[in-house]
JSON list of C-alpha atoms in Angstrom, two decimals:
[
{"chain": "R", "resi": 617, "resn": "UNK", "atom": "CA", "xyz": [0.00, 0.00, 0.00]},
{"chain": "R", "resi": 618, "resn": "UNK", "atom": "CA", "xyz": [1.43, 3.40, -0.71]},
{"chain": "R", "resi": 619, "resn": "UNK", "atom": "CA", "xyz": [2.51, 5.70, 1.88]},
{"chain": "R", "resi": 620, "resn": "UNK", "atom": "CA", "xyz": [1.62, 8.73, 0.05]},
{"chain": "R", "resi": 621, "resn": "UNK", "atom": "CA", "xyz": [-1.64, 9.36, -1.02]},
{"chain": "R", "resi": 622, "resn": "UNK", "atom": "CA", "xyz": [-2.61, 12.56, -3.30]},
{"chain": "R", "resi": 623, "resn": "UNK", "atom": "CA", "xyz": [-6.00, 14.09, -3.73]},
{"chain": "R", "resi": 624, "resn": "UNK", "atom": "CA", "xyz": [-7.40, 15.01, -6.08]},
{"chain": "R", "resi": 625, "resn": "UNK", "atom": "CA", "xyz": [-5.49, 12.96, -9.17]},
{"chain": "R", "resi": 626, "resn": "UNK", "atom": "CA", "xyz": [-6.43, 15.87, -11.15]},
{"chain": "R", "resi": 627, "resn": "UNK", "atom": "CA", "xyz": [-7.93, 19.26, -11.65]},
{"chain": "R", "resi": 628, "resn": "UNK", "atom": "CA", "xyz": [-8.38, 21.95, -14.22]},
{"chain": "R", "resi": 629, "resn": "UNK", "atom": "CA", "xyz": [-8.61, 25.91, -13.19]},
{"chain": "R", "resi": 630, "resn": "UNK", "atom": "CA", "xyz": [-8.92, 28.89, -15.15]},
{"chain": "R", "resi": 631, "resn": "UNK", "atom": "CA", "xyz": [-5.81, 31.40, -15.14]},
{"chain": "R", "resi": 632, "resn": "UNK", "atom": "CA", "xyz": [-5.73, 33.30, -12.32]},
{"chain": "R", "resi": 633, "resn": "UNK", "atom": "CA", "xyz": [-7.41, 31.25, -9.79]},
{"chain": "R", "resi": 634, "resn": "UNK", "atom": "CA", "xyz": [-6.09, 29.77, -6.96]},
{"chain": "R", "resi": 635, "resn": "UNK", "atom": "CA", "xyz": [-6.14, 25.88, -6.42]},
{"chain": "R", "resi": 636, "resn": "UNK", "atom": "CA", "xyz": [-5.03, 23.21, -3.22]},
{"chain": "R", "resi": 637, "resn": "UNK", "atom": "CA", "xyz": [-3.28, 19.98, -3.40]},
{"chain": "R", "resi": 638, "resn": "UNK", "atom": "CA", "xyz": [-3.59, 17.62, -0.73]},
{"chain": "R", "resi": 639, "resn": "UNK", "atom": "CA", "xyz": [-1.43, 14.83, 0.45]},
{"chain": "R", "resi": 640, "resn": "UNK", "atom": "CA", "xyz": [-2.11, 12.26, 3.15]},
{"chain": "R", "resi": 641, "resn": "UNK", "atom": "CA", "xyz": [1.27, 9.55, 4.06]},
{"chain": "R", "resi": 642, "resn": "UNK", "atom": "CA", "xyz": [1.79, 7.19, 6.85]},
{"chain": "R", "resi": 643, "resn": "UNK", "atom": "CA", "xyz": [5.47, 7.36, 7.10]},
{"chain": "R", "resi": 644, "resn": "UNK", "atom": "CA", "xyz": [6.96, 7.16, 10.11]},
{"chain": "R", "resi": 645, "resn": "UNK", "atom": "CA", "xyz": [9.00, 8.20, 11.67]},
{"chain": "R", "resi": 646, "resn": "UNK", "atom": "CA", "xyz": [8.98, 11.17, 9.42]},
{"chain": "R", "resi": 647, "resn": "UNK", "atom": "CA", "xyz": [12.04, 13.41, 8.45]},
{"chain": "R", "resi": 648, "resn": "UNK", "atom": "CA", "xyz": [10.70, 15.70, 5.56]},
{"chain": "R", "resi": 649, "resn": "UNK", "atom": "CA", "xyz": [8.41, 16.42, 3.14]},
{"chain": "R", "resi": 650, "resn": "UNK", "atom": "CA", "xyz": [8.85, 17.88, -0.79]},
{"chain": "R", "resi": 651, "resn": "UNK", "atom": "CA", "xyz": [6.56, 19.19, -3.27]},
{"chain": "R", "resi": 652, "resn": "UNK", "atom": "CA", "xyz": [7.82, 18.73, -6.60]},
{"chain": "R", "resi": 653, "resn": "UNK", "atom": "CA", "xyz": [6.71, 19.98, -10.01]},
{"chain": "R", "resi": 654, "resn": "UNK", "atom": "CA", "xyz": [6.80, 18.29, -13.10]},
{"chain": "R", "resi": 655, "resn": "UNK", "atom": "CA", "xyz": [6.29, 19.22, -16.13]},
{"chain": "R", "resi": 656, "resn": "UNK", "atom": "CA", "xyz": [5.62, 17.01, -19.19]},
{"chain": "R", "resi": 657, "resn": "UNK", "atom": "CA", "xyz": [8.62, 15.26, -20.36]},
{"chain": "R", "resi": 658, "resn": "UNK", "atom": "CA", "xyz": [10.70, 16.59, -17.86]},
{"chain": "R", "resi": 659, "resn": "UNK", "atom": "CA", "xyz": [12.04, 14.98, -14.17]},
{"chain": "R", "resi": 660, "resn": "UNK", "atom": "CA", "xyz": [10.66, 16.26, -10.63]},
{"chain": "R", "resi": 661, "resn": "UNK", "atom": "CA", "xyz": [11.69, 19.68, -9.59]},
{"chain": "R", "resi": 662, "resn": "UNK", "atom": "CA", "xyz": [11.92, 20.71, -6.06]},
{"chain": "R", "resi": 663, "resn": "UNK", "atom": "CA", "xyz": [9.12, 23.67, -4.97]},
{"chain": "R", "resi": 664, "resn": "UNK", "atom": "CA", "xyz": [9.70, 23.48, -1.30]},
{"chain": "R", "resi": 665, "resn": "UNK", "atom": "CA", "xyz": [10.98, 20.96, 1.41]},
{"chain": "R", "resi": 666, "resn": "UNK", "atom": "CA", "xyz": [9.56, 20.99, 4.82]},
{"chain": "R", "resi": 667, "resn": "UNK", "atom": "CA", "xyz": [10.48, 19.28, 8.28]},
{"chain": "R", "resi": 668, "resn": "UNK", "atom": "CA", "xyz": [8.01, 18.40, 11.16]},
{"chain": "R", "resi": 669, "resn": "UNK", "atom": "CA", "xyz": [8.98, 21.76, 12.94]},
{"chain": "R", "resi": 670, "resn": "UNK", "atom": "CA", "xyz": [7.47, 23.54, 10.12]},
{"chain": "R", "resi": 671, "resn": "UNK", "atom": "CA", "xyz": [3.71, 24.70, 9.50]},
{"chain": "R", "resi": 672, "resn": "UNK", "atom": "CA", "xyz": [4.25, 26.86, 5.99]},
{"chain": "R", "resi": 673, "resn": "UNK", "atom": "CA", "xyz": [7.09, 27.47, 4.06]},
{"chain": "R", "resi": 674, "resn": "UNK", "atom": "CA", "xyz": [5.92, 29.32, 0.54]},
{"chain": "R", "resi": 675, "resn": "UNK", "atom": "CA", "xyz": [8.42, 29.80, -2.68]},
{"chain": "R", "resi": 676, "resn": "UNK", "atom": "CA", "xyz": [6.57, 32.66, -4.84]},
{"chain": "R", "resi": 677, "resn": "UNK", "atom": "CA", "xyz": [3.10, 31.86, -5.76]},
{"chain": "R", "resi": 678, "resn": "UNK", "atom": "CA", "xyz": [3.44, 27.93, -3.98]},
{"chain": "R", "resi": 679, "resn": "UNK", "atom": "CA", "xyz": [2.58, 27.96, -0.49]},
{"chain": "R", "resi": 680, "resn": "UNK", "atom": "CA", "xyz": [2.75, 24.27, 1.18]},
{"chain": "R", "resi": 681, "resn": "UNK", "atom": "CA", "xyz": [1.31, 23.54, 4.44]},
{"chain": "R", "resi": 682, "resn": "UNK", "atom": "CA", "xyz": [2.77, 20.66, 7.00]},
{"chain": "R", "resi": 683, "resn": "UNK", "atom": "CA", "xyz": [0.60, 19.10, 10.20]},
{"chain": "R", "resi": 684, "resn": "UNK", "atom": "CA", "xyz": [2.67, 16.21, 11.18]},
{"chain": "R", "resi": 685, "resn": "UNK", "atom": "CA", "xyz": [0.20, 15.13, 13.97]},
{"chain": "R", "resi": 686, "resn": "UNK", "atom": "CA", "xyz": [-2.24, 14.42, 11.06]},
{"chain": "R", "resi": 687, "resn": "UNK", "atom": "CA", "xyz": [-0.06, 13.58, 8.43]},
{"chain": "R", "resi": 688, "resn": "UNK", "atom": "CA", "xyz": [-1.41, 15.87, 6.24]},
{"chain": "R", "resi": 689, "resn": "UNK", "atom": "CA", "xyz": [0.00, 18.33, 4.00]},
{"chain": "R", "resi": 690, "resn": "UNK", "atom": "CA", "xyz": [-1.27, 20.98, 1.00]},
{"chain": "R", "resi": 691, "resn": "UNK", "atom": "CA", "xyz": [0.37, 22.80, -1.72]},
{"chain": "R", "resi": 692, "resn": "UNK", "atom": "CA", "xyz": [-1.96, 26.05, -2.43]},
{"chain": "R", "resi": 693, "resn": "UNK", "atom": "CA", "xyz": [-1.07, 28.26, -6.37]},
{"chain": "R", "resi": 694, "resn": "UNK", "atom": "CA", "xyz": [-2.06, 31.53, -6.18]},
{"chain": "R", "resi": 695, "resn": "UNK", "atom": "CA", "xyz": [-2.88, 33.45, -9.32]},
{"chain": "R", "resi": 696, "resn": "UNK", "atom": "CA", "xyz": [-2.49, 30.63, -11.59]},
{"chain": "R", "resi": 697, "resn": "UNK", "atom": "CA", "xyz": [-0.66, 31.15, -14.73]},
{"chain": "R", "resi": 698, "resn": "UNK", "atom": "CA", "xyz": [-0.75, 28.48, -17.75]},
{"chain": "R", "resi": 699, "resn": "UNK", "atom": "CA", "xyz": [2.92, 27.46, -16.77]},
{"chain": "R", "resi": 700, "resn": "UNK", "atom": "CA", "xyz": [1.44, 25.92, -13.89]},
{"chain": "R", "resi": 701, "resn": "UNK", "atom": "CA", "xyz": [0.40, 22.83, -15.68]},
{"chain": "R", "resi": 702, "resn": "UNK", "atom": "CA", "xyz": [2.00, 20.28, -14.61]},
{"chain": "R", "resi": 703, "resn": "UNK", "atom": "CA", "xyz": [2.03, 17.30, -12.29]},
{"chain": "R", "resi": 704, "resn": "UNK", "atom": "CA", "xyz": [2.51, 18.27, -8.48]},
{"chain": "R", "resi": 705, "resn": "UNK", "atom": "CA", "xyz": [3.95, 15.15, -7.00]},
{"chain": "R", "resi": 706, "resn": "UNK", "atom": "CA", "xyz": [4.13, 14.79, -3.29]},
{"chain": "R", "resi": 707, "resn": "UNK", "atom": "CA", "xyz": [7.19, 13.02, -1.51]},
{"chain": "R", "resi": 708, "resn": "UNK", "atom": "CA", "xyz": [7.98, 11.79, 1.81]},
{"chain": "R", "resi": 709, "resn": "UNK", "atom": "CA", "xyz": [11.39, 11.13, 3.65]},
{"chain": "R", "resi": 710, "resn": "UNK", "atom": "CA", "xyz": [11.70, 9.25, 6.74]},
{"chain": "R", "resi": 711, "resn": "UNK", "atom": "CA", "xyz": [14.29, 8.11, 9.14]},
{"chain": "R", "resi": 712, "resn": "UNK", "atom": "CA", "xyz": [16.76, 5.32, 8.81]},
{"chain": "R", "resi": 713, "resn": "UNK", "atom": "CA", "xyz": [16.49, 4.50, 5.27]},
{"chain": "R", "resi": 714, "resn": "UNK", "atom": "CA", "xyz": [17.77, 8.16, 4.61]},
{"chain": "R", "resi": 715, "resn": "UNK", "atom": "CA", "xyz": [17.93, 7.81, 0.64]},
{"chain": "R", "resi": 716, "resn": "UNK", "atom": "CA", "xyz": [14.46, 5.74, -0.17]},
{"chain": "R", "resi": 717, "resn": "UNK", "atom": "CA", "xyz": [11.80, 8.07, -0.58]},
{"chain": "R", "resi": 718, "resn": "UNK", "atom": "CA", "xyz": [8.16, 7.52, -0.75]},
{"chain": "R", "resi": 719, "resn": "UNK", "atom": "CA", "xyz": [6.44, 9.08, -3.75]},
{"chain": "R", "resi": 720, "resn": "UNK", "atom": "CA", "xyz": [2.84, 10.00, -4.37]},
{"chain": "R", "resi": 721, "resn": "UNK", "atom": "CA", "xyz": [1.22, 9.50, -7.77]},
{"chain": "R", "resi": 722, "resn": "UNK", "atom": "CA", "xyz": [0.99, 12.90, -8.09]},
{"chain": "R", "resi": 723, "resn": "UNK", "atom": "CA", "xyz": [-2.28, 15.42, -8.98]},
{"chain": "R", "resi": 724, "resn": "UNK", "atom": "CA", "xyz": [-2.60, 16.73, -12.67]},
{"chain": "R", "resi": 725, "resn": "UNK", "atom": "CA", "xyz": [-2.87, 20.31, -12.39]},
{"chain": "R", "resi": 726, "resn": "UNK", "atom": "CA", "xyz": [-3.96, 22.07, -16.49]},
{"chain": "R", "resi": 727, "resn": "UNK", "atom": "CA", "xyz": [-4.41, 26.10, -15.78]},
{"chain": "R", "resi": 728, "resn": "UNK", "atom": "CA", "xyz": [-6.60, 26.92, -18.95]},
{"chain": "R", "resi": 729, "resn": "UNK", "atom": "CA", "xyz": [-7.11, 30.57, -20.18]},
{"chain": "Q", "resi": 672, "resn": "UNK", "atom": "CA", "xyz": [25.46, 24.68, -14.41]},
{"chain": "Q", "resi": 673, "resn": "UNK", "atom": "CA", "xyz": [24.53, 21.05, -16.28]},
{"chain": "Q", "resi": 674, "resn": "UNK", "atom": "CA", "xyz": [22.39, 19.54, -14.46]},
{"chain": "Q", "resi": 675, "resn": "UNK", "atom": "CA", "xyz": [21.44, 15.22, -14.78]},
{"chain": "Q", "resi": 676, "resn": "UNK", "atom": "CA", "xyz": [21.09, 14.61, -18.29]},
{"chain": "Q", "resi": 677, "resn": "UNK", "atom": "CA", "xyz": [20.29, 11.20, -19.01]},
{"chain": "Q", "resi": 678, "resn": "UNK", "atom": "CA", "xyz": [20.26, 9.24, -22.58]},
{"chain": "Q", "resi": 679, "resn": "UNK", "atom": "CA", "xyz": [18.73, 8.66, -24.56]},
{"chain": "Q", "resi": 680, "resn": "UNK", "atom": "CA", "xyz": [15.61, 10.45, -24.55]},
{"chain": "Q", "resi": 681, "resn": "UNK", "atom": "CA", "xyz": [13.34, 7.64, -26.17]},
{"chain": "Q", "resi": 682, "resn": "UNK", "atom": "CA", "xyz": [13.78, 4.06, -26.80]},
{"chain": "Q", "resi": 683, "resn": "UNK", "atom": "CA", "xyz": [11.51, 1.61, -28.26]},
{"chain": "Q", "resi": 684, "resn": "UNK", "atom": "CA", "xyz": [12.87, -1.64, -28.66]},
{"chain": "Q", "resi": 685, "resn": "UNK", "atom": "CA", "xyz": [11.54, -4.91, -29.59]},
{"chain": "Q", "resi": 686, "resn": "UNK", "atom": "CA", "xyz": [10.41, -7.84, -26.87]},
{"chain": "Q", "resi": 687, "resn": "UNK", "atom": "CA", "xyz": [12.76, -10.01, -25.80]},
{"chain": "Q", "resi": 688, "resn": "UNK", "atom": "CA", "xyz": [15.90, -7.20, -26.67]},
{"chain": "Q", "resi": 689, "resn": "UNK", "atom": "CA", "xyz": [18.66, -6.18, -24.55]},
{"chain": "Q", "resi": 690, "resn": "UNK", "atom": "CA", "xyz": [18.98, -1.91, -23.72]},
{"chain": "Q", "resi": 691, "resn": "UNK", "atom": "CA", "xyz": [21.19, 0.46, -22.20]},
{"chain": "Q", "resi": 692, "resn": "UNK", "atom": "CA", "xyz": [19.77, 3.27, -20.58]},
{"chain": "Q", "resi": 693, "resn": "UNK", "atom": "CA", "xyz": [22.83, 6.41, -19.52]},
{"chain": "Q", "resi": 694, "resn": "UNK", "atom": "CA", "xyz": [22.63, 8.89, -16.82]},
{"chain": "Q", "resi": 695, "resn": "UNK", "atom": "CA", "xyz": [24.85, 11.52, -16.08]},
{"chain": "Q", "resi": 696, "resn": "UNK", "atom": "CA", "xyz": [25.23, 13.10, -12.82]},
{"chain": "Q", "resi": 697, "resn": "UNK", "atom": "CA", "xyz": [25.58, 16.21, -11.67]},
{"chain": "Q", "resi": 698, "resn": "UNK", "atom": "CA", "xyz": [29.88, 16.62, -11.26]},
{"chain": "Q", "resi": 699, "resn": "UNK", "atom": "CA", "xyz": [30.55, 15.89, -7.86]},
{"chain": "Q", "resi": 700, "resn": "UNK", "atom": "CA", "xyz": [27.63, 14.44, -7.02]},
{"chain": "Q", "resi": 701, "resn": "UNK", "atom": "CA", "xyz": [28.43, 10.99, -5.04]},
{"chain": "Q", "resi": 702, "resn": "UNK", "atom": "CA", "xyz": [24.53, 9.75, -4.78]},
{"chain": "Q", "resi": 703, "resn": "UNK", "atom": "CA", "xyz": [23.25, 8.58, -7.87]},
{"chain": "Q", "resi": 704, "resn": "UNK", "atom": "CA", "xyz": [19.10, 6.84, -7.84]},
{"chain": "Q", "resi": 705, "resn": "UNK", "atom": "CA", "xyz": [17.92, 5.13, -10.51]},
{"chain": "Q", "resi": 706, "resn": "UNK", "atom": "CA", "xyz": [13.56, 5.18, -10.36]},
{"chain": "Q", "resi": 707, "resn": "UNK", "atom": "CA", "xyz": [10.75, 3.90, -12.95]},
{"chain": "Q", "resi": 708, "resn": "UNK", "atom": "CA", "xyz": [7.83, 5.69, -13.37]},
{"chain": "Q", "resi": 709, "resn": "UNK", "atom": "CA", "xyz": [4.70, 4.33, -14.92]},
{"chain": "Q", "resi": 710, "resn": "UNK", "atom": "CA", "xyz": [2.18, 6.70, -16.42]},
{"chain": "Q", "resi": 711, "resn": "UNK", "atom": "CA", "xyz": [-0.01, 8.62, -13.77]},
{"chain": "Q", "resi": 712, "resn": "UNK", "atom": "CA", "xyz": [2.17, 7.24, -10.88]},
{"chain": "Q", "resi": 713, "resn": "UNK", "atom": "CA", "xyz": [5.12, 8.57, -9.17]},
{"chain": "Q", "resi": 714, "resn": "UNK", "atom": "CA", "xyz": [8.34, 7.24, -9.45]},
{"chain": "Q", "resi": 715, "resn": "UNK", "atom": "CA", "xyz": [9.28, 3.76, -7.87]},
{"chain": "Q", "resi": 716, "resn": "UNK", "atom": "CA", "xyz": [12.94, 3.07, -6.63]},
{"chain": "Q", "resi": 717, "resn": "UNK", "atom": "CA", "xyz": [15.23, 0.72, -8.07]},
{"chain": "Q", "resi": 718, "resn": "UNK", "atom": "CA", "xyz": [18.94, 1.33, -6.97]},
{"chain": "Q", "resi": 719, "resn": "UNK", "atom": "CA", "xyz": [20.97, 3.47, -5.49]},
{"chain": "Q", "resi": 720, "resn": "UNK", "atom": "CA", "xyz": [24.69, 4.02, -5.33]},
{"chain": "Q", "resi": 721, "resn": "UNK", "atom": "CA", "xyz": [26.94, 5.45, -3.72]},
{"chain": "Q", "resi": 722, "resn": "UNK", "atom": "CA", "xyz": [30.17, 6.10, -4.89]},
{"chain": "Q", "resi": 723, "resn": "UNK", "atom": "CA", "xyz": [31.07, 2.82, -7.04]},
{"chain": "Q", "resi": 724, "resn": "UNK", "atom": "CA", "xyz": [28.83, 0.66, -5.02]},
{"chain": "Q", "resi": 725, "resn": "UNK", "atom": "CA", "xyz": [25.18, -0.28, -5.08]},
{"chain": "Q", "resi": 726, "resn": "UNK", "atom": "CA", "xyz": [24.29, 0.26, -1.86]},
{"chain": "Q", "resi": 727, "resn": "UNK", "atom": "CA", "xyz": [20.62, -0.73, -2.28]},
{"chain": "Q", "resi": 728, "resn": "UNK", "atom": "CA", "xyz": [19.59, -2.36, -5.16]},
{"chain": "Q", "resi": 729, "resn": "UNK", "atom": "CA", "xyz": [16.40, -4.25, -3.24]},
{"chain": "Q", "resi": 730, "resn": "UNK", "atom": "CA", "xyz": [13.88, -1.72, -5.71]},
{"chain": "Q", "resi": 731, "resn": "UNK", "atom": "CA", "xyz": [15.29, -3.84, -9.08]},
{"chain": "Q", "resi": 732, "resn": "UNK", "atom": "CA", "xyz": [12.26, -6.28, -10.18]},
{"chain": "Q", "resi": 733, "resn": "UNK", "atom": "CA", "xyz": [13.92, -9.30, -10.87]},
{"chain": "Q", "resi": 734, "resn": "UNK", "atom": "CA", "xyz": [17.57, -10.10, -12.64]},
{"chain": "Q", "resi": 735, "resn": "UNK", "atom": "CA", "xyz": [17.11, -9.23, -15.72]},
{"chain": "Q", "resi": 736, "resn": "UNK", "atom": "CA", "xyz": [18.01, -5.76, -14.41]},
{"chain": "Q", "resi": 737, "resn": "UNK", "atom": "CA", "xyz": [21.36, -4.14, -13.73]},
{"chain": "Q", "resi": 738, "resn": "UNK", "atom": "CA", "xyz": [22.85, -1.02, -13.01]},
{"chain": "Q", "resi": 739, "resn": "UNK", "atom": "CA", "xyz": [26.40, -0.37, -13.00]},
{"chain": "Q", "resi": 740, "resn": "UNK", "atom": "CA", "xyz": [28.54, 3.09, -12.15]},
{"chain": "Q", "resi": 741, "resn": "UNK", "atom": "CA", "xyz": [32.51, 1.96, -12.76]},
{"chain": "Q", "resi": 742, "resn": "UNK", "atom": "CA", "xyz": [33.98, 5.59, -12.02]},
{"chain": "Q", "resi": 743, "resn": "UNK", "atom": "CA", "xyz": [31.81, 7.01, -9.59]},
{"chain": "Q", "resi": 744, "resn": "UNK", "atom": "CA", "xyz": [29.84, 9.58, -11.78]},
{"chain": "Q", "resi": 745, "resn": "UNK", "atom": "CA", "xyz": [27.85, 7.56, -15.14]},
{"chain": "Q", "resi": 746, "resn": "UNK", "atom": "CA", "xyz": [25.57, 5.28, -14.28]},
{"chain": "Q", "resi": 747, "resn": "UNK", "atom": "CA", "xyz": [24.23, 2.87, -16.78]},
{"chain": "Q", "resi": 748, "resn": "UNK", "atom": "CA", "xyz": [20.99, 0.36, -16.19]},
{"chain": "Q", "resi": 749, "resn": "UNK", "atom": "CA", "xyz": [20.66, -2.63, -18.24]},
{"chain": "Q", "resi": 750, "resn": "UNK", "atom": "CA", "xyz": [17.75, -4.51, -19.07]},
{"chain": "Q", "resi": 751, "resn": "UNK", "atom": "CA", "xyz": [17.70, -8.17, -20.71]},
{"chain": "Q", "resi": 752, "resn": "UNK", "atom": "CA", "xyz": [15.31, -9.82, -22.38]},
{"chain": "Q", "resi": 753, "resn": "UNK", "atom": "CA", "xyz": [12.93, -6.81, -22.27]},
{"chain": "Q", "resi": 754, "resn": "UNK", "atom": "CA", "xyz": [8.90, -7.26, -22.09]},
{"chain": "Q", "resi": 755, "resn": "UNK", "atom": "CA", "xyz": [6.10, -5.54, -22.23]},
{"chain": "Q", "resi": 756, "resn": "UNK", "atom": "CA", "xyz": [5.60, -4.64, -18.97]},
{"chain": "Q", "resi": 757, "resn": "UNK", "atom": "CA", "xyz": [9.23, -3.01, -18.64]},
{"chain": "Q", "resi": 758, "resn": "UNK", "atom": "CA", "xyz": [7.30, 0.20, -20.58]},
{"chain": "Q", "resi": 759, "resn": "UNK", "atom": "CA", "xyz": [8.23, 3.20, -18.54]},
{"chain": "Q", "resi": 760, "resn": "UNK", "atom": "CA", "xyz": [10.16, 6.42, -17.73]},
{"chain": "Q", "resi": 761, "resn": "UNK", "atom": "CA", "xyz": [13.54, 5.52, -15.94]},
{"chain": "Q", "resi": 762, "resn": "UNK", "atom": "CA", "xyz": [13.95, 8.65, -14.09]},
{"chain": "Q", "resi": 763, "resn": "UNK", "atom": "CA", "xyz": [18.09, 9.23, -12.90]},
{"chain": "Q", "resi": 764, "resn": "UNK", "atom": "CA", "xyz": [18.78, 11.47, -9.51]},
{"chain": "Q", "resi": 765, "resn": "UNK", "atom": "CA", "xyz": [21.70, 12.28, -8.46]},
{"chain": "Q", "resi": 766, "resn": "UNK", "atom": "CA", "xyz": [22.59, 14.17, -4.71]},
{"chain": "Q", "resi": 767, "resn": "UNK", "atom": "CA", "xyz": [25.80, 15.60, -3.17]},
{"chain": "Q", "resi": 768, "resn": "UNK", "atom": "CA", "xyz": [25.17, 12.81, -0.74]},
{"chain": "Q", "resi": 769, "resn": "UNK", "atom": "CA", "xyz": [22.10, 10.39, 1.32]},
{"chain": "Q", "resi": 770, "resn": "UNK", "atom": "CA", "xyz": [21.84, 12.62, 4.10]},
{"chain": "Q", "resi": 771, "resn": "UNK", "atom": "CA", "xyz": [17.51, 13.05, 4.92]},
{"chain": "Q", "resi": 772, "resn": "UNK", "atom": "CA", "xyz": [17.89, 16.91, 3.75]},
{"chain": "Q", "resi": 773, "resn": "UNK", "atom": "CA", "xyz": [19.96, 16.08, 0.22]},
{"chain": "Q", "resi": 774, "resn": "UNK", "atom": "CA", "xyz": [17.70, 17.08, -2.29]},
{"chain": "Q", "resi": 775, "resn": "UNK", "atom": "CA", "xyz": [17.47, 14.72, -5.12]},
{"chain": "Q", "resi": 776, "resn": "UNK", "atom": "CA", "xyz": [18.57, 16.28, -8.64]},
{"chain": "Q", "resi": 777, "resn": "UNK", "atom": "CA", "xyz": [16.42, 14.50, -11.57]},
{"chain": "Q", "resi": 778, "resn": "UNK", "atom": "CA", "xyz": [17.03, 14.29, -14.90]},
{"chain": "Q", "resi": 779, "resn": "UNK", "atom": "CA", "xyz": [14.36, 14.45, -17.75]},
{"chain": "Q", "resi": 780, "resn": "UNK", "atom": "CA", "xyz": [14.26, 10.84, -17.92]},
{"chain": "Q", "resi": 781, "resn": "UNK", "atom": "CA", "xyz": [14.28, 8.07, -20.53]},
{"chain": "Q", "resi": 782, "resn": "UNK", "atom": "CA", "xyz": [11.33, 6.51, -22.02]},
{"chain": "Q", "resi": 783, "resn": "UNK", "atom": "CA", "xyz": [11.12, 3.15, -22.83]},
{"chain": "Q", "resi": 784, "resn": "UNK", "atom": "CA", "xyz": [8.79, 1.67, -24.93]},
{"chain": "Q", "resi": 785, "resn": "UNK", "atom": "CA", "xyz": [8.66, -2.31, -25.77]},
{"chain": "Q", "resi": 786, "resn": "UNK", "atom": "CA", "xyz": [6.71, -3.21, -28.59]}
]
């Protein structure tokens, strides 16, 4: 069963609106937690990285949220511009196994105009 | 700065064929991961290294695959006997080193197609 889970798999919103990614995981313990964006074609890029300690960390228009006593984290785009389509894949590091990381299957994000 | 570029882009192949897939790191970088990603999934592990050595290679399906990184900086993976189900993106990373807050570099990925 996968660790990660993403919601929702996929969304459309018009240019300039504002949208919220969710992701649930189970791993623990827990060290960190990445957003990555990626667009077509192209390998995972890191938007923000986030330990336990932190609620909100934000990186221009991305904003991601942490609660590590739920699990639960959120990736909020404000002012959506078309170069925001991508996927938005979720990923979790936890302790001991330092390098393994435990990837979510990612939500489709396609800003339209 | 170059960052992982990984070679080649696209491969189709036929079942039952051997291929090479290439990454290259980013220079310096000691961590290399090699992942497959299905589509609408995120990527899987399959090996790490470290240095020379495969430190992990537990995420490899079965022995058909290989991965091998002679100098410390190219890595290839090798595939035998390739089937249908082998269709993916193999997705290269590469990190200055394994500690929890080394971010993973990726490159663009190759995609494999067996027909």
């Amino acid at each position: 069963k996968n660790q990660v889970e993403q919601s929702p798999q996929s969304l459309i919103i018009l240019e300039g609106k504002n949208c919220t990614l969710q992701c649930n995981y189970t791993v623990s313990p827990f060290s960190n937690l990445r957003w990555y964006k990626q667009d077509t074609g192209r390998g995972p890029v890191s938007l923000t990285i986030m330990t336990f300690s932190e609620n909100t960390k934000s990186n221009g228009r991305y904003t991601a949220t942490l609660d590590a006593d739920t699990k639960q984290s959120s990736l909020h785009i404000t002012a959506s511009q078309l170069s925001d389509s991508a996927s938005y894949i979720c990923v979790v590091r936890g302790f001991g196994n330092d390098y393994k990381l435990s990837f979510g299957a990612g939500t489709t994000v396609t800003v339209r105009a | 700065g170059a960052g992982v570029s990984q070679t080649p882009s696209n491969k189709v192949t036929e079942k039952g064929k051997y291929v090479e897939l290439r990454c290259d790191p980013i220079s310096g970088h000691t961590a290399l991961y090699w992942y497959r990603q299905s589509l609408g999934q995120g990527p899987e592990f399959l090996i790490y290294f470290q240095g020379t050595g495969a430190a992990d290679d537990s995420g490899l399906p079965n022995d058909r695959f290989f991965a091998v990184r002679p100098e410390g900086s190219v890595s290839t993976l090798k595939i035998q006997r390739t089937e249908r189900g082998d269709s993916a993106v193999y997705l290269c990373a590469s990190s200055s080193g394994n500690g929890p807050y080394n971010e993973q570099f990726f490159g663009p990925g190759t995609r494999l197609t067996v027909l």
